[in-house]
Short mmCIF file of C-alpha atoms and ligand atoms in Angstrom, two decimals:
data_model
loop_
_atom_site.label_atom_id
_atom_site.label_comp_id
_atom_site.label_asym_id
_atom_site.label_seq_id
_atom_site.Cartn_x
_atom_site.Cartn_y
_atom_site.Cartn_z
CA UNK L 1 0.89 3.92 -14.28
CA UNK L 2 -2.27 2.53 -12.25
CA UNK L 3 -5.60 4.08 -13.73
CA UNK L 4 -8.68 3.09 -12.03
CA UNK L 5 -11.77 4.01 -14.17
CA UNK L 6 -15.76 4.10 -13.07
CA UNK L 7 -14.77 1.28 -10.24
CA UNK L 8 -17.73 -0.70 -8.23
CA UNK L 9 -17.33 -3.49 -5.66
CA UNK L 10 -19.76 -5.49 -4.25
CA UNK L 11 -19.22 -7.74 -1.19
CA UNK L 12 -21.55 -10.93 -0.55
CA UNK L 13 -23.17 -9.86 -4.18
CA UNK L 14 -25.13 -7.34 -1.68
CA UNK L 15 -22.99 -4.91 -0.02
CA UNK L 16 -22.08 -1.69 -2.83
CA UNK L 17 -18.90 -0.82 -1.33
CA UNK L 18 -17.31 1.66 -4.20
CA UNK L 19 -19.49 3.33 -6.40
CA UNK L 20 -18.13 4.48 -9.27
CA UNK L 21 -14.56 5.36 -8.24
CA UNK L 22 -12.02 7.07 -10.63
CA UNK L 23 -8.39 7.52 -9.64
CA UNK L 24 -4.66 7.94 -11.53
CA UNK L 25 -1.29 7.10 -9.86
CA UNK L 26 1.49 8.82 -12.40
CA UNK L 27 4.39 6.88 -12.84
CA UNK L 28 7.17 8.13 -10.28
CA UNK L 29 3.87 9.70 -8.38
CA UNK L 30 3.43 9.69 -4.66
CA UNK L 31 -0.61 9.67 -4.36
CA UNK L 32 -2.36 9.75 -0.68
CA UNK L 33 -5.90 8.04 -0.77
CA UNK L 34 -7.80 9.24 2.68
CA UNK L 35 -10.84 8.60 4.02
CA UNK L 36 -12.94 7.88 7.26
CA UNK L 37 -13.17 4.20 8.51
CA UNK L 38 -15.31 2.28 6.27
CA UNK L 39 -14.97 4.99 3.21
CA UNK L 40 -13.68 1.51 1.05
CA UNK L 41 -10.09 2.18 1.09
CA UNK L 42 -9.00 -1.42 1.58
CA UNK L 43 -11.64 -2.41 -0.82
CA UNK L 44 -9.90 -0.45 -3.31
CA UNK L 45 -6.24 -1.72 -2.86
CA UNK L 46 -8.07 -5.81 -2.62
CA UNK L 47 -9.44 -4.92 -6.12
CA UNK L 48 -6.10 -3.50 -7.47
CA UNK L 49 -4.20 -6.72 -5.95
CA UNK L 50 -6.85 -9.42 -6.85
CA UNK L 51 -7.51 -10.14 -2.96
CA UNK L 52 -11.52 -9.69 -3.30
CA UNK L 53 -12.09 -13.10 -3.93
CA UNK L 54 -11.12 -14.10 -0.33
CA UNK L 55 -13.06 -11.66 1.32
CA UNK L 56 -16.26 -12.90 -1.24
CA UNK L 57 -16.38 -9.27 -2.97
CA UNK L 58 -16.40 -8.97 -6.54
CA UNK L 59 -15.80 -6.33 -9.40
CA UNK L 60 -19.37 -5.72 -11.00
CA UNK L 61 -18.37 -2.61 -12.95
CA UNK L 62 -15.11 -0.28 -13.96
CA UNK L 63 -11.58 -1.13 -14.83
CA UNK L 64 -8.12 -1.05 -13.13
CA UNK L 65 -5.34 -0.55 -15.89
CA UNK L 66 -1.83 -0.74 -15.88
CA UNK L 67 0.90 0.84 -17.47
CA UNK L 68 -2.38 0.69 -20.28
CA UNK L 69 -2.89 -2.90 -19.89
CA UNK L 70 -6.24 -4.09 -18.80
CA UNK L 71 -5.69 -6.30 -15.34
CA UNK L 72 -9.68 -5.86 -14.15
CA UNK L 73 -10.29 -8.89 -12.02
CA UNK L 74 -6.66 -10.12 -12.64
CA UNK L 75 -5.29 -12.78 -9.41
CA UNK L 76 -2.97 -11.72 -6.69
CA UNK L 77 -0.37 -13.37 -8.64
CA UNK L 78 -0.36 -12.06 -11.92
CA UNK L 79 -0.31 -8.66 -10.22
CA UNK L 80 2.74 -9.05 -8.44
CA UNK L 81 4.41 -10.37 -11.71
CA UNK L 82 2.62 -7.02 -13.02
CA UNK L 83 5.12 -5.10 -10.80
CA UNK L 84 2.62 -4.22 -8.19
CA UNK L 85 3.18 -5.10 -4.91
CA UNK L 86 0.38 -3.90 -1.73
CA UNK L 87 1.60 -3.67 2.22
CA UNK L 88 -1.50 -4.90 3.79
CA UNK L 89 -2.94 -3.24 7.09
CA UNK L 90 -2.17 -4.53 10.49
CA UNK L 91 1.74 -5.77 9.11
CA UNK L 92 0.81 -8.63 8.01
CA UNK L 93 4.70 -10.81 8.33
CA UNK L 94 5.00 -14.03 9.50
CA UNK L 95 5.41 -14.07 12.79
CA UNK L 96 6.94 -17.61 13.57
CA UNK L 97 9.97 -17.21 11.25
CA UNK L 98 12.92 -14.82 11.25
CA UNK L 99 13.16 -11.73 9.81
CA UNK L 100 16.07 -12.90 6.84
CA UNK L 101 13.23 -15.82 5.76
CA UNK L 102 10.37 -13.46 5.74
CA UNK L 103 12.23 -11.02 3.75
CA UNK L 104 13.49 -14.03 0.99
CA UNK L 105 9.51 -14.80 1.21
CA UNK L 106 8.92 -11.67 -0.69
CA UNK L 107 10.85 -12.27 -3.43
CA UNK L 108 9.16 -15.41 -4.17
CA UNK L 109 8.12 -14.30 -7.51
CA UNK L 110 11.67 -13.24 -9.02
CA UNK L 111 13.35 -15.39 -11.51
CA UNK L 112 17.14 -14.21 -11.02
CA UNK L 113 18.82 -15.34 -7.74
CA UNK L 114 21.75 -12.46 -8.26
CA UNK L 115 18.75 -9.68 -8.59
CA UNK L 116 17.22 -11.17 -5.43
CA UNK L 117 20.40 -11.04 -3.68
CA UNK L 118 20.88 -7.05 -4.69
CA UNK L 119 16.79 -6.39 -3.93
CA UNK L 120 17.89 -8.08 -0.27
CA UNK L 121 20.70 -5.63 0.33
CA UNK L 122 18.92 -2.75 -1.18
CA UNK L 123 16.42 -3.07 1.42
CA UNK L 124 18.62 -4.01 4.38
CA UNK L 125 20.52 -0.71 3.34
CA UNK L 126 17.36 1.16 3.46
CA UNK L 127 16.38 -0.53 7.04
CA UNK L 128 18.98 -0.73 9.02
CA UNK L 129 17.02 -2.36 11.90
CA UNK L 130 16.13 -5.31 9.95
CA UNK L 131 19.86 -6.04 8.99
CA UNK L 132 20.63 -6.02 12.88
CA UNK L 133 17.50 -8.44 13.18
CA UNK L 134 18.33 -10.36 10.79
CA UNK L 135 18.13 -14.07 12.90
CA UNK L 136 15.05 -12.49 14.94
CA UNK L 137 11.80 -13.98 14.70
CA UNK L 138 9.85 -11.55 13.26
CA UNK L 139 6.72 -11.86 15.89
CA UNK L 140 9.35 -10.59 18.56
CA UNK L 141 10.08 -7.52 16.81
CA UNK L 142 8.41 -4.33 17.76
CA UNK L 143 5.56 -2.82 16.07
CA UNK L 144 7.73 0.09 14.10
CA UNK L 145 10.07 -2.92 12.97
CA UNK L 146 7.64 -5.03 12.12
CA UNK L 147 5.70 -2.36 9.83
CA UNK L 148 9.71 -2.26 8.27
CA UNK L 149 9.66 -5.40 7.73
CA UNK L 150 6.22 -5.40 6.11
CA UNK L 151 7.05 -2.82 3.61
CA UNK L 152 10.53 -4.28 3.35
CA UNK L 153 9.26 -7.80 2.30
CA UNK L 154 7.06 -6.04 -0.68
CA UNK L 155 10.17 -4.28 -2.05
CA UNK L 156 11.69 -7.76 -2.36
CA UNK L 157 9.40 -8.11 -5.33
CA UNK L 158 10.77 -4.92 -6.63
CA UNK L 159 7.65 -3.28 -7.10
CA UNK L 160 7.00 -0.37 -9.84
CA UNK L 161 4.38 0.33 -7.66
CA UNK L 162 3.42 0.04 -4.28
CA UNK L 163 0.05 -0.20 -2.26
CA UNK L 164 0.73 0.80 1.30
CA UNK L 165 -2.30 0.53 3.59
CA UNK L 166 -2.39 2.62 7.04
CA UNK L 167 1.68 1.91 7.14
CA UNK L 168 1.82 4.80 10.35
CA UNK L 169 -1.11 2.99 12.03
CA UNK L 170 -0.50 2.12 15.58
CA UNK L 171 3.01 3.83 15.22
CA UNK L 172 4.50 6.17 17.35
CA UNK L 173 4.88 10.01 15.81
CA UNK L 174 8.82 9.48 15.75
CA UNK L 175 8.40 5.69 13.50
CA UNK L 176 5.52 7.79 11.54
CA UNK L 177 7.80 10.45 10.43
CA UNK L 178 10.64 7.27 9.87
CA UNK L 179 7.98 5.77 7.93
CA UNK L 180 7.45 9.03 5.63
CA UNK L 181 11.49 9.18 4.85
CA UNK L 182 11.40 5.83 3.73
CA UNK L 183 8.43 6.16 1.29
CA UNK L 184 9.69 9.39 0.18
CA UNK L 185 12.78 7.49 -0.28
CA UNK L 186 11.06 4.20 -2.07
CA UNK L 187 10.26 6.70 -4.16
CA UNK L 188 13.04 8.38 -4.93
CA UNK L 189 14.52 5.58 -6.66
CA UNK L 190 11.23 4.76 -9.09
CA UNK L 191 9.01 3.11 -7.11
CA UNK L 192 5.54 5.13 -7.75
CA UNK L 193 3.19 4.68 -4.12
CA UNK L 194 -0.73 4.60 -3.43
CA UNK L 195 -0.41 5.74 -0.09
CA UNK L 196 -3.85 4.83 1.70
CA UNK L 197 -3.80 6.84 5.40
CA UNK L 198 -6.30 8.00 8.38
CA UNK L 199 -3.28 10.43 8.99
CA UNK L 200 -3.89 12.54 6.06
CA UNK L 201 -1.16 15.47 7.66
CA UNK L 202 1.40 12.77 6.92
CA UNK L 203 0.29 11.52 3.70
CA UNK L 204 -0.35 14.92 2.03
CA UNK L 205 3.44 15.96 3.38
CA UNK L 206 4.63 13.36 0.62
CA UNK L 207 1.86 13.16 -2.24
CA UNK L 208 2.10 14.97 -4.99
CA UNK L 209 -1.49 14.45 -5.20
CA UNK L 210 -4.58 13.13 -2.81
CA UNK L 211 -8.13 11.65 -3.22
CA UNK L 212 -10.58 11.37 -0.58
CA UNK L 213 -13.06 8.75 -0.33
CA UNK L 214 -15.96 8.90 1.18
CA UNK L 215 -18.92 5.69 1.19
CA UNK L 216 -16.75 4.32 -1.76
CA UNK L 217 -16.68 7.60 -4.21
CA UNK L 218 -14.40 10.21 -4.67
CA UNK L 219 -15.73 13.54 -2.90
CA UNK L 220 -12.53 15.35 -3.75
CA UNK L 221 -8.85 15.24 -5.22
CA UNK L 222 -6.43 17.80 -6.27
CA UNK L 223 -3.00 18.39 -5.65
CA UNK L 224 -1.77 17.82 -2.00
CA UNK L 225 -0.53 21.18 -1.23
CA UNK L 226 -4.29 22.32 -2.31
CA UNK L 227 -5.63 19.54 -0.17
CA UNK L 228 -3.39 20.90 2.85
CA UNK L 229 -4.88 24.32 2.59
CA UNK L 230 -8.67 23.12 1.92
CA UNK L 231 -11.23 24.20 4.63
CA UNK L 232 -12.98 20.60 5.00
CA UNK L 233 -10.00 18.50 4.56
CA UNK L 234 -8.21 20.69 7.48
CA UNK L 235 -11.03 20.19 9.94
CA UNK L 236 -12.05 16.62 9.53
CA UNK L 237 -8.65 15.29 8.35
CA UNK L 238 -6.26 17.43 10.13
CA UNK L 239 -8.50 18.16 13.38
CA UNK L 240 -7.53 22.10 12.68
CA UNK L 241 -10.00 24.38 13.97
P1 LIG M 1 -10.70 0.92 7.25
O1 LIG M 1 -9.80 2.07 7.41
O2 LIG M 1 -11.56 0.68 8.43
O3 LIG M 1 -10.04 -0.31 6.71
P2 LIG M 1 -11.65 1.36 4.62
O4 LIG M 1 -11.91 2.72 4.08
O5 LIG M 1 -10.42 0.69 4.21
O6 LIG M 1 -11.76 1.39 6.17
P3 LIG M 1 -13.02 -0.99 3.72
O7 LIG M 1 -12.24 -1.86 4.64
O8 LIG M 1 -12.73 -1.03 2.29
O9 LIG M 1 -12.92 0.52 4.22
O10 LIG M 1 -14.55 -1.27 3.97
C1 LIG M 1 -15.57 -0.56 3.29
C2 LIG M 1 -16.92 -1.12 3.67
O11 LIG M 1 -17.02 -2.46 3.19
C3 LIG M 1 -17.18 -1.18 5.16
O12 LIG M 1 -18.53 -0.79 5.38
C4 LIG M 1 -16.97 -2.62 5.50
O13 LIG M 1 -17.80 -3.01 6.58
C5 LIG M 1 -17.39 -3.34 4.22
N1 LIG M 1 -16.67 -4.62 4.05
C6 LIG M 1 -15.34 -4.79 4.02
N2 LIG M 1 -15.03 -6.10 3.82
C7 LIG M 1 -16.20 -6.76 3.71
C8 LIG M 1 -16.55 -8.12 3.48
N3 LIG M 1 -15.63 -9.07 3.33
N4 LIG M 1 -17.87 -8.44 3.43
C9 LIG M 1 -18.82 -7.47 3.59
N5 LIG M 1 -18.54 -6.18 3.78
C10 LIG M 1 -17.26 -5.80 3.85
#
């Protein structure tokens, strides 16, 4: 589905922030991407989505496919018409309007009014809390609803795949574990996830398969039940003894 080959960023045409990096998300895959602050795990997901540009980084080597097709350096726009949609860090919503327009927001893109009417209920079935918020503004709304609404307003788009950065940041362990069941669930039915995390005990509980990053290269991947039981990963990434 996404295949990232040989991949090198560079911000301010100085700053080498991924050198080299390689990754594969399978279609219908759950993959966790972890690494320390800094590692380039945002970097990544800006050069999937086309978002360098604002941040003045640039792709100077590699190539993001999808689904085979060569989108290297395509805009923010032509990926979400791609069927790739990204939850940015720090819930990014807009604040000074309700949650119902935020949510329509998302589905900017679509063509069909009746398929953005059944992506609307989809999502207020799969978040309750926003359907009882509905006529809330959304910078009112607690930080577990508002990381809902986040990942709720990128399903509008009806993503084949989704970029989630840090979605448990910030969150208490009882919306973390809510958070889990509903990307499990995203998942479920078809949506395949690039799960970027600093809580890799959550992420690995989901992914069929991890990376980890470290100063913008891949130090190690395998399957997440390997990654669970590896030596390193449990005491820097799961603070096990
Ligand atoms: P975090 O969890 O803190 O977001 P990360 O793994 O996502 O970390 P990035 O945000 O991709 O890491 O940052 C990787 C490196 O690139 C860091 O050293 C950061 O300071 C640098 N960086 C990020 N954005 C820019 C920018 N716009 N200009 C220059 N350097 C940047």
């Amino acid at each position: 589905m996404l295949s990232v080959s040989n991949l090198e960023v560079v911000y301010d045409d100085v700053v080498l922030v991924l050198r080299g990096l390689s990754l594969e998300v399978p279609a219908g895959g759950i993959v966790a991407l972890l690494g320390a602050n800094g590692a380039g795990k945002t970097t990544l997901l800006r050069a999937v989505t086309g978002l360098l540009v604002p941040h003045r980084g640039r792709i100077t080597k590699g190539t993001v496919h999808v689904d085979g097709e060569d989108i290297t350096g395509a805009d923010a726009a032509d990926v979400v018409r791609r069927g790739i949609a990204q939850v940015m860090e720090g819930r990014r919503i807009f604040a000074e309007i309700t949650v119902d327009e935020n949510l329509r927001a998302g589905g900017y893109t679509r063509r069909s009014r009746t398929e953005v009417r059944e992506s609307y209920a989809r999502v207020l079935d799969l978040f309750p809390v926003l359907a009882q918020r509905r006529k809330s503004v959304a910078g009112y709304l607690s930080g577990g609803e508002q990381q809902m609404l986040a990942i709720g307003r990128a399903l509008m788009a009806r993503p084949r795949l989704l970029l989630l950065d840090e979605p448990s940041l910030g969150l208490a362990p009882r919306l973390v574990e809510q958070v889990r069941d509903i990307i499990a669930q995203i998942n479920q039915q078809g949506t395949s996830v690039l799960l970027v995390e600093q809580n890799a005990a959550m992420a690995l509980s989901i992914a069929g398969y991890g990376y980890v990053l470290e100063t913008g290269k891949v130090v190690k991947d395998g399957p997440a039940a390997d990654l669970l039981a590896d030596a390193d990963i449990r005491e820097f990434y799961l603070g096990a003894a």
